[in-house]
Structure formats: C-alpha cells, structure tokens
Coordinates of C-alpha atoms and ligand atoms in Angstrom, one line a residue:
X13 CA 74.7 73.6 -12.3
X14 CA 76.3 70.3 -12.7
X15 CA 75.8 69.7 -8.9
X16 CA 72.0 69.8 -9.5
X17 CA 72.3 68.4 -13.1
X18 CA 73.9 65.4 -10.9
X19 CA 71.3 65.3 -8.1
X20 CA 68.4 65.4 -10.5
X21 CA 70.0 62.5 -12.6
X22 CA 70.3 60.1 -9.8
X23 CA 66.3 61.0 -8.5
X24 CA 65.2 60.2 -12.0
X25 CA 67.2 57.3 -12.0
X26 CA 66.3 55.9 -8.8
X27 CA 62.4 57.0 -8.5
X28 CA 59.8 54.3 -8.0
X29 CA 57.9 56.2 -10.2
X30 CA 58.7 55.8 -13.6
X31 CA 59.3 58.9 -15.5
X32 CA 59.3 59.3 -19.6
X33 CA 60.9 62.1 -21.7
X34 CA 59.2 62.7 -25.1
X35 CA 60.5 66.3 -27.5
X36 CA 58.5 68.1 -28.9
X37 CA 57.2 65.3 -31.6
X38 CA 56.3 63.2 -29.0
X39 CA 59.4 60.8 -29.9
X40 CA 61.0 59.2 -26.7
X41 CA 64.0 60.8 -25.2
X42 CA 64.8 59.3 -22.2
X43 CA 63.4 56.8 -19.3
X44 CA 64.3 56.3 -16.0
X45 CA 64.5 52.6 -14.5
X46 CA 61.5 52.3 -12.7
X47 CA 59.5 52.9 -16.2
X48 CA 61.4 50.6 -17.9
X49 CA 60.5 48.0 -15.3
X50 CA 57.2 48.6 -15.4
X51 CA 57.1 48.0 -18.9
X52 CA 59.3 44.8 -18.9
X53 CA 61.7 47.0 -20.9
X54 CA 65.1 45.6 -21.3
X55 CA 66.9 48.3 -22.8
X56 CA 66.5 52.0 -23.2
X57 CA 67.7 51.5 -26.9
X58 CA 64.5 49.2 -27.5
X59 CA 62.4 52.4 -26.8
X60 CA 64.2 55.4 -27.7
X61 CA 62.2 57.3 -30.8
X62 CA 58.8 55.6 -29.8
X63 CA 55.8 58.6 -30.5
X64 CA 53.8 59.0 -27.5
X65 CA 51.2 59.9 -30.0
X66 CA 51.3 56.4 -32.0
X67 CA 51.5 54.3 -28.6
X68 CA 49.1 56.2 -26.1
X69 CA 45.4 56.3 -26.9
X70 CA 44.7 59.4 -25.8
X71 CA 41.4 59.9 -27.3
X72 CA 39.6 62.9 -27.0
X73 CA 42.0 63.5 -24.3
X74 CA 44.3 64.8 -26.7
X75 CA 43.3 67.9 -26.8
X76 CA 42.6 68.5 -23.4
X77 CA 46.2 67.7 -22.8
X78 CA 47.0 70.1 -25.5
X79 CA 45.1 73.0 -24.0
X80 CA 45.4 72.1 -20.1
X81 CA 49.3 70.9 -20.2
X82 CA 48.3 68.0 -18.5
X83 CA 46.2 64.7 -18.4
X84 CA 45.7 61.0 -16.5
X85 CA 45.0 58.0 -18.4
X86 CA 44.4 55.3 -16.7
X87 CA 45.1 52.2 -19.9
X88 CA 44.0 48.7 -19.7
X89 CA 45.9 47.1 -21.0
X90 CA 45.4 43.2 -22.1
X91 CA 48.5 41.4 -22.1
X92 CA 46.9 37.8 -22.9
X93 CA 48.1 37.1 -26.4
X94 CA 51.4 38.5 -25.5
X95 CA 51.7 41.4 -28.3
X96 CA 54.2 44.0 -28.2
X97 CA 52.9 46.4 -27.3
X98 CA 55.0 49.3 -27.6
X99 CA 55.9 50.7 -23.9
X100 CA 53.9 48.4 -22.4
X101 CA 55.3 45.1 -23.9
X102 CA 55.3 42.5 -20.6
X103 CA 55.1 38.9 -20.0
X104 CA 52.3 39.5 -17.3
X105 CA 49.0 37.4 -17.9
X106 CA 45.7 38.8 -17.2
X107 CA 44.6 43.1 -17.6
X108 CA 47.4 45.3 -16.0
X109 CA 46.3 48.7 -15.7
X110 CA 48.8 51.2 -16.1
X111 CA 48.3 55.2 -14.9
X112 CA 49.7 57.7 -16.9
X113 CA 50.3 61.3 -16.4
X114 CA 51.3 63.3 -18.8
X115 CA 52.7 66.8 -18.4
X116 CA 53.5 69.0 -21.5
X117 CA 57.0 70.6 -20.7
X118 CA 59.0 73.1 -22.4
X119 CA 60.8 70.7 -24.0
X120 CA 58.2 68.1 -25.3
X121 CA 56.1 65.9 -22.6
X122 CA 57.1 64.5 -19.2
X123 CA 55.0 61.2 -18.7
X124 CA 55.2 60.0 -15.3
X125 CA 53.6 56.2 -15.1
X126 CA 52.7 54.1 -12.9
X127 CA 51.6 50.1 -12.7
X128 CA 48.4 50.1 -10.8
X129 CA 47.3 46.8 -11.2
X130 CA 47.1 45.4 -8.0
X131 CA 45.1 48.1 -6.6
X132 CA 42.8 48.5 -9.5
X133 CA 41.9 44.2 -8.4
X134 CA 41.8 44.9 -5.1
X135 CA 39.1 47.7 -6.0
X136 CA 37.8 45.6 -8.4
X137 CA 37.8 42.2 -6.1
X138 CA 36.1 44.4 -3.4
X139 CA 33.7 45.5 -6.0
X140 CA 32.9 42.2 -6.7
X141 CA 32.7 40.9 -2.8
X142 CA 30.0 43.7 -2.7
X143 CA 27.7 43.2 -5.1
X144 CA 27.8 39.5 -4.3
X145 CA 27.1 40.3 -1.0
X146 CA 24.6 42.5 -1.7
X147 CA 22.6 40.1 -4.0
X148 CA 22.7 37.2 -2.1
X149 CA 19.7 35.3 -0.8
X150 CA 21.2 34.6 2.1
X151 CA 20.8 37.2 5.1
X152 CA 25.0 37.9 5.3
X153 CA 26.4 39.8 8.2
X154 CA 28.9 40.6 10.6
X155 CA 28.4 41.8 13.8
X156 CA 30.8 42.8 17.2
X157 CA 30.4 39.7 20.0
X158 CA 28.2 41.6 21.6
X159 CA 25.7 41.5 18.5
X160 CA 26.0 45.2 17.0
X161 CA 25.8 44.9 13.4
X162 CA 29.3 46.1 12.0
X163 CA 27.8 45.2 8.0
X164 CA 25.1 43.4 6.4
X165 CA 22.9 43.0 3.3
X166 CA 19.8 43.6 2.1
X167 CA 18.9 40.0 2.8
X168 CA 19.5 40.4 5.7
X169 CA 17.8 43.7 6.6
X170 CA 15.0 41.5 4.9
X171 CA 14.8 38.9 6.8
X172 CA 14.3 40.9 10.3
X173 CA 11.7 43.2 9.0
X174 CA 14.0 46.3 9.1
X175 CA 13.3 49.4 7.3
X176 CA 16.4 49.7 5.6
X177 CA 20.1 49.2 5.6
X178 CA 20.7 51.6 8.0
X179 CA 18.4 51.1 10.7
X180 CA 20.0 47.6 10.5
X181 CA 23.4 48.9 11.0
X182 CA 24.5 49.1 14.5
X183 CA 21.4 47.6 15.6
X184 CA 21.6 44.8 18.0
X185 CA 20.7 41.5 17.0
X186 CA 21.1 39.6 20.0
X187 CA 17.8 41.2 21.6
X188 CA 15.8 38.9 18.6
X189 CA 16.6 35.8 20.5
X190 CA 18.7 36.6 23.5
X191 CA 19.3 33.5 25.0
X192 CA 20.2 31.9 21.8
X193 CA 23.0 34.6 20.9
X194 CA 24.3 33.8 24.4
X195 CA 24.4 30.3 23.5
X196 CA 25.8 30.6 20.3
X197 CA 28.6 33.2 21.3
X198 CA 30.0 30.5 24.3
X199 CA 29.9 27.5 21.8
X200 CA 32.1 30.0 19.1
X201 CA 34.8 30.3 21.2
X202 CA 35.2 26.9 21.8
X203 CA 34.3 26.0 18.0
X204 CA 35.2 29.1 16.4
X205 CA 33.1 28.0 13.4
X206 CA 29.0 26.7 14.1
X207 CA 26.9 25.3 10.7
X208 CA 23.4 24.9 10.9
X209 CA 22.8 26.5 14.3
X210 CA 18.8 26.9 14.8
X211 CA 16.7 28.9 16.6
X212 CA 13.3 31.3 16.7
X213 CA 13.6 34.5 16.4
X214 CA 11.6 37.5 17.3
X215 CA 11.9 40.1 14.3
X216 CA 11.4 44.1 14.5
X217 CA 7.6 44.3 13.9
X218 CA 7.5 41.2 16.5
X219 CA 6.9 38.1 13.9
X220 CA 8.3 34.8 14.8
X221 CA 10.6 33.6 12.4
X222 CA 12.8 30.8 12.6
X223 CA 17.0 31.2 11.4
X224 CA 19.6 29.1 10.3
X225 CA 22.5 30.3 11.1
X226 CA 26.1 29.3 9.7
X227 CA 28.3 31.5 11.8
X228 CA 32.7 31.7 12.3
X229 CA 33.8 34.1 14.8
X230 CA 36.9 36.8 14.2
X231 CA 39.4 35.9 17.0
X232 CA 42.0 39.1 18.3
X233 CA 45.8 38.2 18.9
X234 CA 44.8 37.2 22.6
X235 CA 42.6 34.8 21.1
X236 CA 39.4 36.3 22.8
X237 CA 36.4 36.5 20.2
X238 CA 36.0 39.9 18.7
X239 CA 33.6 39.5 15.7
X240 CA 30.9 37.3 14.7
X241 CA 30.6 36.7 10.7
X242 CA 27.9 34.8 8.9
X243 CA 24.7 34.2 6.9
X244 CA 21.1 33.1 8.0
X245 CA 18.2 32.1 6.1
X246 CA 14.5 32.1 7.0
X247 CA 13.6 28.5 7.4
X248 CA 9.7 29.9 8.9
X249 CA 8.3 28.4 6.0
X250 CA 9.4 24.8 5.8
X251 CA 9.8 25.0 10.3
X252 CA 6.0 25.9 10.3
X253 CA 4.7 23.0 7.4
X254 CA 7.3 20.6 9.9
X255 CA 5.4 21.8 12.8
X256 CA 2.3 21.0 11.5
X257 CA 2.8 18.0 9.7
X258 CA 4.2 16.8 13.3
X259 CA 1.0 18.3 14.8
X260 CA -1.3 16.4 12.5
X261 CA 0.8 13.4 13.3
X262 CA 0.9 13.7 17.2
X263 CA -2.9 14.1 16.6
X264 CA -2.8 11.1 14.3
X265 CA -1.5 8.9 16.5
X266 CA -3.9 10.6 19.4
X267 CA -7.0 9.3 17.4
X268 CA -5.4 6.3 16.3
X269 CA -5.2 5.4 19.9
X270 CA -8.2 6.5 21.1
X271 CA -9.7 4.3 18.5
X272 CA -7.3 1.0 19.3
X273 CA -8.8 1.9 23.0
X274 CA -12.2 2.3 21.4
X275 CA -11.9 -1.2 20.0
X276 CA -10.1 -2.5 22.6
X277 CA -13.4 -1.8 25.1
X278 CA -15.9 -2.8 22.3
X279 CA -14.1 -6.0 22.1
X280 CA -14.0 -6.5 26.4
X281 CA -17.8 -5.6 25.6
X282 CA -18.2 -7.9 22.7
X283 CA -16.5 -10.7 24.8
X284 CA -18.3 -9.9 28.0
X285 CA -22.2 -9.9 26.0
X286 CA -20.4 -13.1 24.3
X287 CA -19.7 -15.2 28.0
X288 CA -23.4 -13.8 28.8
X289 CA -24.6 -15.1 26.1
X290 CA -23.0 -18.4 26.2
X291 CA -24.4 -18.3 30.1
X292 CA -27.9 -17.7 28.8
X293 CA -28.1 -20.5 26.2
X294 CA -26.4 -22.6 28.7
X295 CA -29.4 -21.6 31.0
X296 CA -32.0 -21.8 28.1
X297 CA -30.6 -25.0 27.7
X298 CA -30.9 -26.4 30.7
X299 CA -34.6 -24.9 31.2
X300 CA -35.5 -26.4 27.9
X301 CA -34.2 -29.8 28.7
X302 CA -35.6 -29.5 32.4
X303 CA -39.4 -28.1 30.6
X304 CA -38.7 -30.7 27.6
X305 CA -38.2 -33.9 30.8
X306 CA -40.8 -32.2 33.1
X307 CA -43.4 -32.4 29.9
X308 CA -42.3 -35.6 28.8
X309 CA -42.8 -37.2 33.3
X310 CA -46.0 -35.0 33.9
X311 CA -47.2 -36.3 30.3
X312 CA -46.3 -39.9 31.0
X313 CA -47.5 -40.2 34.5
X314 CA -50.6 -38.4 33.7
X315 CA -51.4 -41.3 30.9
X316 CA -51.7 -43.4 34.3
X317 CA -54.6 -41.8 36.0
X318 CA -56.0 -40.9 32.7
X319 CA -56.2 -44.9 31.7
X320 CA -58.1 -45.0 34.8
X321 CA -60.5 -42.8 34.3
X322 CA -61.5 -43.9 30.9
X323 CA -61.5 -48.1 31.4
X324 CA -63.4 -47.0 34.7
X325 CA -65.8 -45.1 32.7
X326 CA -66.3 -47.7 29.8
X327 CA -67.5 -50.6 32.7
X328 CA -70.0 -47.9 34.2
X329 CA -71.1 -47.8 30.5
X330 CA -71.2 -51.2 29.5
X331 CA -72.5 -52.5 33.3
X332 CA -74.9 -49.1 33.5
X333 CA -76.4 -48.2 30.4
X334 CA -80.4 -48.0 30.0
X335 CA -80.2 -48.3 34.0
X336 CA -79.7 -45.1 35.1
X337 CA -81.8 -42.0 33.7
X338 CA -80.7 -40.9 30.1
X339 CA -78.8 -37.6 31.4
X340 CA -76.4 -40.2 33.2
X341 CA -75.8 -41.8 29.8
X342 CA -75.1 -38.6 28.9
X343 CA -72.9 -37.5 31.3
X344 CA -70.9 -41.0 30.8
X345 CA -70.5 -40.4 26.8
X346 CA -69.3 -36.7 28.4
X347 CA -66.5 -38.7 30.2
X348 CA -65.3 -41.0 27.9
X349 CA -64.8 -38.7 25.2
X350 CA -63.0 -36.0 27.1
X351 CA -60.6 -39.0 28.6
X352 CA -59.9 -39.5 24.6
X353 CA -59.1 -36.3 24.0
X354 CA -57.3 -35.9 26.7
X355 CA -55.5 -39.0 26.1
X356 CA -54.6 -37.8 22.3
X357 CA -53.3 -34.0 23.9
X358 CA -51.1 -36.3 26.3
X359 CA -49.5 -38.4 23.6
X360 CA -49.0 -35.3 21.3
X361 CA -47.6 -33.6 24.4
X362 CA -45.1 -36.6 24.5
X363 CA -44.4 -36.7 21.2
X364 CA -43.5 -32.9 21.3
X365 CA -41.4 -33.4 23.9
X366 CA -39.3 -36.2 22.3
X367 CA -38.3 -33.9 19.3
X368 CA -35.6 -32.5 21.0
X369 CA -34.6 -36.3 22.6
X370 CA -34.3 -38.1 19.7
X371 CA -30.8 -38.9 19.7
X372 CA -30.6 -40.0 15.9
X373 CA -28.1 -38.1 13.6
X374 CA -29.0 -36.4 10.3
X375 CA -28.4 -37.9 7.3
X376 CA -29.4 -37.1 3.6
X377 CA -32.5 -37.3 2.8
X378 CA -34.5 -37.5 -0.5
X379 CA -37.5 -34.9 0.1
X380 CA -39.3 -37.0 -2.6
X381 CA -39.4 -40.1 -0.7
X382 CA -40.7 -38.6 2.3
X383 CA -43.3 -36.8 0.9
X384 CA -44.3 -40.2 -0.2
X385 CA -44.0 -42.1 2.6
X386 CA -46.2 -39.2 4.1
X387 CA -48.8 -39.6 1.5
X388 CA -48.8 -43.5 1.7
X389 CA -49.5 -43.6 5.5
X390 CA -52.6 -41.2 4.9
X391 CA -53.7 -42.8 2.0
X392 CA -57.1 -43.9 3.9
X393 CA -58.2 -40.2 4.5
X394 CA -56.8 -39.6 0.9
X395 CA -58.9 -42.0 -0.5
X396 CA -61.9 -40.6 1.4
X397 CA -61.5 -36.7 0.7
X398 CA -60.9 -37.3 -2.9
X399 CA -57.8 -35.1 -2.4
X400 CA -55.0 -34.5 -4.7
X401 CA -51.7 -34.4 -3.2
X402 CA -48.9 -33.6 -5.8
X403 CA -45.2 -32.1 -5.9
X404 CA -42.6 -30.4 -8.0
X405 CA -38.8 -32.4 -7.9
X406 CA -37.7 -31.9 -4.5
X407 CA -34.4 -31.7 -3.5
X408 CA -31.9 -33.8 -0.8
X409 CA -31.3 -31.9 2.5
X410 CA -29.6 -33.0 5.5
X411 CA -32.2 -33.9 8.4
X412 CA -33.7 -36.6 10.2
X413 CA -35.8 -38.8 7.5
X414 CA -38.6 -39.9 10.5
X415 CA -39.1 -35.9 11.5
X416 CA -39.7 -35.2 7.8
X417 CA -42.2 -37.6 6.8
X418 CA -44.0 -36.4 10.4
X419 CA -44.1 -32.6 8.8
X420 CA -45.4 -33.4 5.5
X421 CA -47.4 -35.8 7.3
X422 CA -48.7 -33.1 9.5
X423 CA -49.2 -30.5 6.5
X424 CA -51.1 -32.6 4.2
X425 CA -53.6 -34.0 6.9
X426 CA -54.2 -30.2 8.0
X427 CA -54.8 -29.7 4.3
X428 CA -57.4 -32.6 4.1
X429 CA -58.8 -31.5 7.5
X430 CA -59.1 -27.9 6.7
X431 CA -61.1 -28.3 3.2
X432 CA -63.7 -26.2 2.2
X433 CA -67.0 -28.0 1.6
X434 CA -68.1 -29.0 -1.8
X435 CA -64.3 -29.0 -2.9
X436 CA -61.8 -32.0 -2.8
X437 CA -58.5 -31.1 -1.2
X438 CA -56.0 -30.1 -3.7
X439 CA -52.2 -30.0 -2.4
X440 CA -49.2 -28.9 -4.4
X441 CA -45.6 -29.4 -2.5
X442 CA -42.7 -27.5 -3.9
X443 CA -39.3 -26.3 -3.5
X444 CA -37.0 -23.4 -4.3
X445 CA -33.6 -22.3 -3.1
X446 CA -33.4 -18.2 -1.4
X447 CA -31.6 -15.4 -3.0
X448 CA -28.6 -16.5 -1.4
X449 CA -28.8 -20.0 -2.6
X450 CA -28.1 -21.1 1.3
X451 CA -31.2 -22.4 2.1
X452 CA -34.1 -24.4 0.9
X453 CA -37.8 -22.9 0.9
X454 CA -40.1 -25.5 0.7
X455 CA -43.8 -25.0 0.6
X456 CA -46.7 -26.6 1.1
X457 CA -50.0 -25.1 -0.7
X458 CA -53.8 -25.7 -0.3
X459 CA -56.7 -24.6 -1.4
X460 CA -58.8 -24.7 2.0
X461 CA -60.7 -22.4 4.1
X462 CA -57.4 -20.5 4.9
X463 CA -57.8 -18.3 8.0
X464 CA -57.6 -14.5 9.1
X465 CA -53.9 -12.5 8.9
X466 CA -54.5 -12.2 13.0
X467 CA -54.4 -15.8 13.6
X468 CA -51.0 -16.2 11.0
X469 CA -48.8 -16.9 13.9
X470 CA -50.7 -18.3 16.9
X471 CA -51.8 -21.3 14.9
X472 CA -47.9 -22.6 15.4
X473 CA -48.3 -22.4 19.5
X474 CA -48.9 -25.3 21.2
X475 CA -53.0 -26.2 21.8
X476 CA -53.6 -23.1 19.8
X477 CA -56.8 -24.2 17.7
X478 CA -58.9 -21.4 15.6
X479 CA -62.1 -24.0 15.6
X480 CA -64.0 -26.1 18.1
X481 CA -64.1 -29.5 18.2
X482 CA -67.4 -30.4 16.9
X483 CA -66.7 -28.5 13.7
X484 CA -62.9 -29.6 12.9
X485 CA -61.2 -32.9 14.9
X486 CA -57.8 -32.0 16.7
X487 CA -55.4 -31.4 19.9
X488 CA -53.8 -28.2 18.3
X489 CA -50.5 -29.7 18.5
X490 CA -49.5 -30.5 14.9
X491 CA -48.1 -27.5 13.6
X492 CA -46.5 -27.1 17.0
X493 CA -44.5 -29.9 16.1
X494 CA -43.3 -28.9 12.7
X495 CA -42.1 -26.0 13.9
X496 CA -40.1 -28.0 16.6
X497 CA -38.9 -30.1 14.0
X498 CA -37.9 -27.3 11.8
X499 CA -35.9 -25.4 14.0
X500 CA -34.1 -28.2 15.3
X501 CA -33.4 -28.3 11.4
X502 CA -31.5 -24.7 11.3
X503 CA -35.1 -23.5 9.5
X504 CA -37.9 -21.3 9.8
X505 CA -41.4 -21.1 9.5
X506 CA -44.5 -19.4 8.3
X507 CA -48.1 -19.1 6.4
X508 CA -49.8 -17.2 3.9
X509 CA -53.1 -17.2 4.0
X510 CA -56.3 -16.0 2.6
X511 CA -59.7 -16.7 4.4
X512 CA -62.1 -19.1 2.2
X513 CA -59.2 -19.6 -0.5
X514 CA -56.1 -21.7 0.5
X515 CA -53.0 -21.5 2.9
X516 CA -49.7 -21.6 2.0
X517 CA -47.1 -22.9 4.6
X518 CA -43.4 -22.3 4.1
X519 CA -40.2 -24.0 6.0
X520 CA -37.0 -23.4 5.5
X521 CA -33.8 -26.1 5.4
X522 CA -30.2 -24.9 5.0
X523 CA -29.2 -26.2 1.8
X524 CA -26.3 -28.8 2.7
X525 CA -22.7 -28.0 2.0
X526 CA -21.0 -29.8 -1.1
Ligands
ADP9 P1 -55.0 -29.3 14.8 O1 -54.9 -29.6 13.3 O2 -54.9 -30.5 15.6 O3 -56.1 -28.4 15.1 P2 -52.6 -27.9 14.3 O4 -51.5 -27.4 15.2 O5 -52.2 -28.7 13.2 O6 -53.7 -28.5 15.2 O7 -53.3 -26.6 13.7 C1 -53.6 -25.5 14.5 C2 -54.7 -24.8 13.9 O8 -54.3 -24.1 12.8 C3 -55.9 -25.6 13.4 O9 -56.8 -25.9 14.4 C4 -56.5 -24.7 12.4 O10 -57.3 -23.7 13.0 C5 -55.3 -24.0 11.8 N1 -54.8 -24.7 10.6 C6 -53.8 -25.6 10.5 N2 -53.6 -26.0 9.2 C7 -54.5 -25.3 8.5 C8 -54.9 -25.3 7.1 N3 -54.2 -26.0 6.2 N4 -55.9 -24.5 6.7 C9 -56.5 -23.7 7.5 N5 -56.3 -23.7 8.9 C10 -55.3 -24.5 9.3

C-alpha cells in the first residue's frame, strides 16, 4: 500500500501534465509541479484553499460536470494587465489558453490542466494564413515542379476559368503555357526566387490571358527544386489597352510616314512643275523678246518700202492729175491713203513693240498729273468735241510716268472718238483701292456708243476694230497698247459696256508698298 502510495506520489509529482486536487467544497488540496508551472505558481502554500468554484468559470458547464462527473474547458485567459488571477496568475503577455479537465472523484474533483497556448496560435496563425489566402486578389498557389497544383485559392481558380477549387487542385498548370513553365522552372533553380515573370496564357475554356507571375521555388536537402510557390495576377486588361495603344501607334507612325512620303513626292512634283515652269517663262521670254525684235525689224524695215510707195505715188499725183482718165485719179487717192494707213499701223506696230524695250525704271508717279498732261496734249480735239474730261483725286503709284500719260491719253481719245452723235463727250476718271487694299482700280468712264458684251474682250487684241474706217478713224492698236502697258505694270484690264450708253474701262496698279 505504501509501495503504490510511493509510486503514485512520484507520477503525480513528475507528470507534464499538471494535476489539481480539490475536496468536496471545491477548496484546493494538492498540486503537482507541472500545474504549478503552468500557472507561474511559486509555492503550493500560495494556492492551497482556492475554490475551484470561485476561480473556474464554468458556466452552464456546471452542471453538466455535476451530472456527467466530467468536463473540458478550454479558458482564455488575458494576461495583459497582469492581474492575479487566481490559478492562473503568470507574467506571460498576450491570451494563454489553458485546457481544463475536470473529473468529479470520490473525494472532491481531480482537475487535470494543461497550457495550450502555442497550439491554440498555431491553429489560430493557420486560421489566419487561410482566410488571407483565401481572400486575396492575387491568384496564390503552390504547385509540384512539374506544375500539379498541391493548393490554391479562389483567385486563383478564378483567374483560369476553373469550375471550382477542386477541379483546380491537382490540375496541371504547366499545359496553359508550356513552354513558359519550362522556362520559368530552369531559371528557378538557378534564381530560386523570379518577380514579375510574364507571359500568355491559355486558360480552361481556351481564353488568352496574360499572368504575372512572382514565383520562389521549395528546394529538398539535395538542393533539387521540389515545389513551386507563388501568386499571379491577370494583367489581360492593361496587356491588351498596351497592345493597342502600341498598335495605334505603329499605325501612327505608318500614316505619318506615308504622309512625310506623300509630301516628300508632292514637293519633287512641286519642284519639278516649278524648273518647268521656270523653263517655260524662260522660253516665253525669249519668244516674246524674239516676236517683240522681229516686230519692231519687220516694222522698221517695212517703213522703207512703204516711204516709197507713198512719195512715188504723190509725184504720179502731182505730175498726173487731170491727165489720165478720172478712175486713175481715183485709183491714185486709193494708194496714197492706204500707204497712210499703212504707215500709221506700222508706227503703232513699233510703238507696241517698244513697250516692253523701254529700259526706264519706275518711279512714283502722281496719277493727277498724268491725267493732265494727257488732257493738255489732246486739248485740240477737246476743244473741238466740246468734251468734258474730269476726275476724282487720284492716287501715286509706282510706274513709268511716259506709259501712263500714253493710257489716259489713249482712253480719253477713244472716248472723244467713240461719242454718240448729238452728245458732247463726257469723261469721268476715278480711282478706288480693292477689297484687299493691294491694288489700285482705276477707271475710266464715258458716255459713248458703248458696244456689244461679245466684242468686251477682242477690242484689247491688236488690229481688232468693231467699225470701218469711213465711219470711225483708227489702226486698232490703242487699247492694244494699254493693255501692254498695264501688264508690264503688275495690272489688269477690262470694260463694261452698254451699247448706245457709255463704256467703262478699268486697269488695275498694285498699290506701292510703304
Ligand atoms: P482704234 O481706236 O484705233 O480703233 P483701239 O484699240 O483704241 O483702236 O480700239 C479698238 C476698238 O475698240 C475700236 O475700234 C472700237 O470699236 C472699240 N472701242 C475702243 N474704245 C471705245 C469706246 N470708248 N467706246 C466704244 N468703243 C470703243
């Protein structure tokens, strides 16, 4: 008896597992080591008489230990503030969780307690790994070398289109990008860890998507790689939007250059129309200067012969006349006066032809003054006609002052010329800058017999003549000659006209620059 008395003694004493005594009161008999320990207990005497009733929270559980004979608690217990507490009194920070089982014995109650503290935070730390694991965005995993999936989430079950956890499990992932898991299982086992590893990937229900990968590999004690760990994301989204912005830039820069080559040909063209046109007003020039020398010789020369004619005519008159019959008069009168006329088309030939050859610069010149001057050198047939010749201010332009008295010259004698019976001539000069204020129009108004719209643009051709000679004097070659002088001027030229009321000629001169 005290043998086993003994041997009991020493296993109570030496248990890891703490033991408690309490009578029938529930007051505290006896502890063995371990529950002392466990309790940061220094002495049995600081326990001893302790009611398991006033330090356990039993709770409802009371009773059930009452009726059953036994109960397990499993008591939180938060040691923060440091309180006494009872049994349980301890310097440890943080929850300690202690497991209680409590036997009812014939004697009182056997407690038999235990510190499970560490295993309730590993539960609790594993707990925790899960749900975060579980909720995270990203797609987490691991998965044998060979790419069998070991454990995942539900992002990541997600993220390849499987139906559910798992179908995912045990699946291989390596067959969504093959050559890629290849890849990425050589470069592990030389880097162990890979961040931002990239690649497309062919999901279950066959959509592309494209993964990020951050990856470190499990390594055995031979070093050779077992386990691949990780999480991915689905970067299909912003890969795609990349893609296309890149697209739309590639074809950017396609169109830009097809445009730069565009240009680039319509400026060879521009500059090739440009040396042809440079090569035509080089020709026009030179045919104009050879027409402009070959009027001016064949002009010239032909006043020669012509001279002869006419003086040769005039002694036949003056020797002849009232000797031969009266037709030969005639016929002589014929001569003379077609050697005049011809004579006049020469010298107005010539004098077209010098336009151009008149060396002398432009200058500024009062408009004013040449209409004047104009006016004063036809005063005679002014005088005659009865006409009126008036203008408005005119303005200064740059030209050649001889060339402008010729045009207004030429105008107001056409005026005079072309009057309409029973009316004296009435001409009103005037001047007006365009829209654009870069030119001068200047026009010259009359109140003649006008002539036909048909006839508005002929009458400015050389010889070109709407009347015959016998009803209005002329060679045709005056308005000729203004145009000529106005285009060497930069200007243009025109008429309005109404038959049997008036004409209205127009020329333009490019306002000089201040
Ligand atoms: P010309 O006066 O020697 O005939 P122009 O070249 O000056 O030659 O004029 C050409 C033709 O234009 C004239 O013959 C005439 O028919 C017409 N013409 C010119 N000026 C006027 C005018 N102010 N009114 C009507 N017709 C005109």
């Amino acid at each position: 008896m005290k043998q086993s008395n003994d041997k009991f003694r020493e296993s109570f004493e030496k248990s890891p597992i703490g033991i408690i005594f309490f009578d029938k009161e529930g007051n505290l008999t006896d502890a063995n080591q371990s529950a002392l320990e466990i309790g940061e207990i220094p002495s049995i005497d600081d326990v001893i008489g302790l009611n398991i009733f006033n330090e356990v929270d039993m709770g409802s559980k009371e009773d059930e230990l009452l009726e059953k004979g036994l109960i397990n608690i499993q008591v939180p217990v938060n040691f923060d503030d440091n309180k006494k507490l009872g049994i349980y009194n301890t310097t440890l920070s943080g929850i300690a969780f202690i497991d209680l089982t409590i036997f009812v014995i014939d004697s009182g109650f056997l407690v038999q307690i235990q510190d499970i503290t560490e295993r309730k935070k590993g539960e609790e730390s594993e707990e925790k790994y899960r749900s975060f694991f579980e909720d995270d965005l990203t797609g987490d995993f691991i998965a044998t070398h060979e790419g069998r999936v070991i454990d995942c989430n539900s992002s990541f079950v997600g993220i390849y289109g499987f139906d559910n956890r798992e179908q995912a499990l045990n699946s291989d992932i390596s067959k969504f990008n093959k050559s890629s898991w290849i890849n990425l299982i050589a470069r592990l086992k030389n880097e162990r860890k890979i961040r931002d590893y990239q690649s497309w990937h062919k999901r279950q229900d066959g959509e592309k998507i494209y993964i990020i990968a951050n990856v470190v590999g499990t390594f055995n004690d031979s070093d050779e790689l077992i386990q691949v760990k990780g999480y991915i994301f689905d970067e299909t989204e912003r890969k795609k939007a990349e893609e296309e912005l890149k697209e739309s830039r590639d074809h950017l820069e396609e169109k830009v250059e097809e445009r730069a080559a565009e240009i680039a040909e319509a400026n060879q063209q521009l500059k090739e129309n440009e040396q042809l046109l440079k090569e035509a007003i080089t020709n026009l020039e030179r045919s104009n200067e050879e027409l402009q020398s070959f009027a001016y010789i064949t002009s010239h020369d032909l006043q020669e012969p012509l001279r002869t004619i006419a003086s040769f005519s005039q002694l036949i008159e003056r020797r002849y006349k009232g000797q031969l019959d009266p037709d030969a008069d005639e016929f002589l009168e014929f001569i003379s006066s077609a050697a005049k006329r011809m004579k006049d088309m020469i010298q107005g030939l010539l004098e077209y032809s010098r336009i151009g050859r008149v060396e002398k610069g432009f200058v500024e010149t009062d408009m004013n003054l040449k209409v004047e001057k104009a006016v004063s050198n036809l005063h005679t047939s002014i005088d005659e006609s009865n006409a009126e010749i008036f203008h408005d201010p005119l303005p200064e332009v740059i030209a050649d002052p001889d060339q402008m008295v010729r045009v207004f010259q030429n105008f107001i004698g056409n005026g005079i010329k072309f009057k309409k019976p029973q009316f004296n001539p009435r001409i009103h000069i005037s001047a007006k800058p365009d829209n654009k204020g870069k030119e001068w129009i200047f026009s010259v108004e009359d109140n003649g017999i006008g002539m036909e719209k048909q006839y508005t643009d002929k009458i400015f051709e050389v010889f070109k003549r709407l009347h015959t000679m016998d009803k209005y004097e002329g060679t045709g070659i005056g308005l000729a000659i203004i145009k000529r002088i106005i285009e060497r001027h930069g200007g243009r030229i025109w008429v309005e006209s109404s038959f049997d009321v008036g004409s209205t000629f127009y020329f333009t001169i490019p306002i000089k620059n201040k």
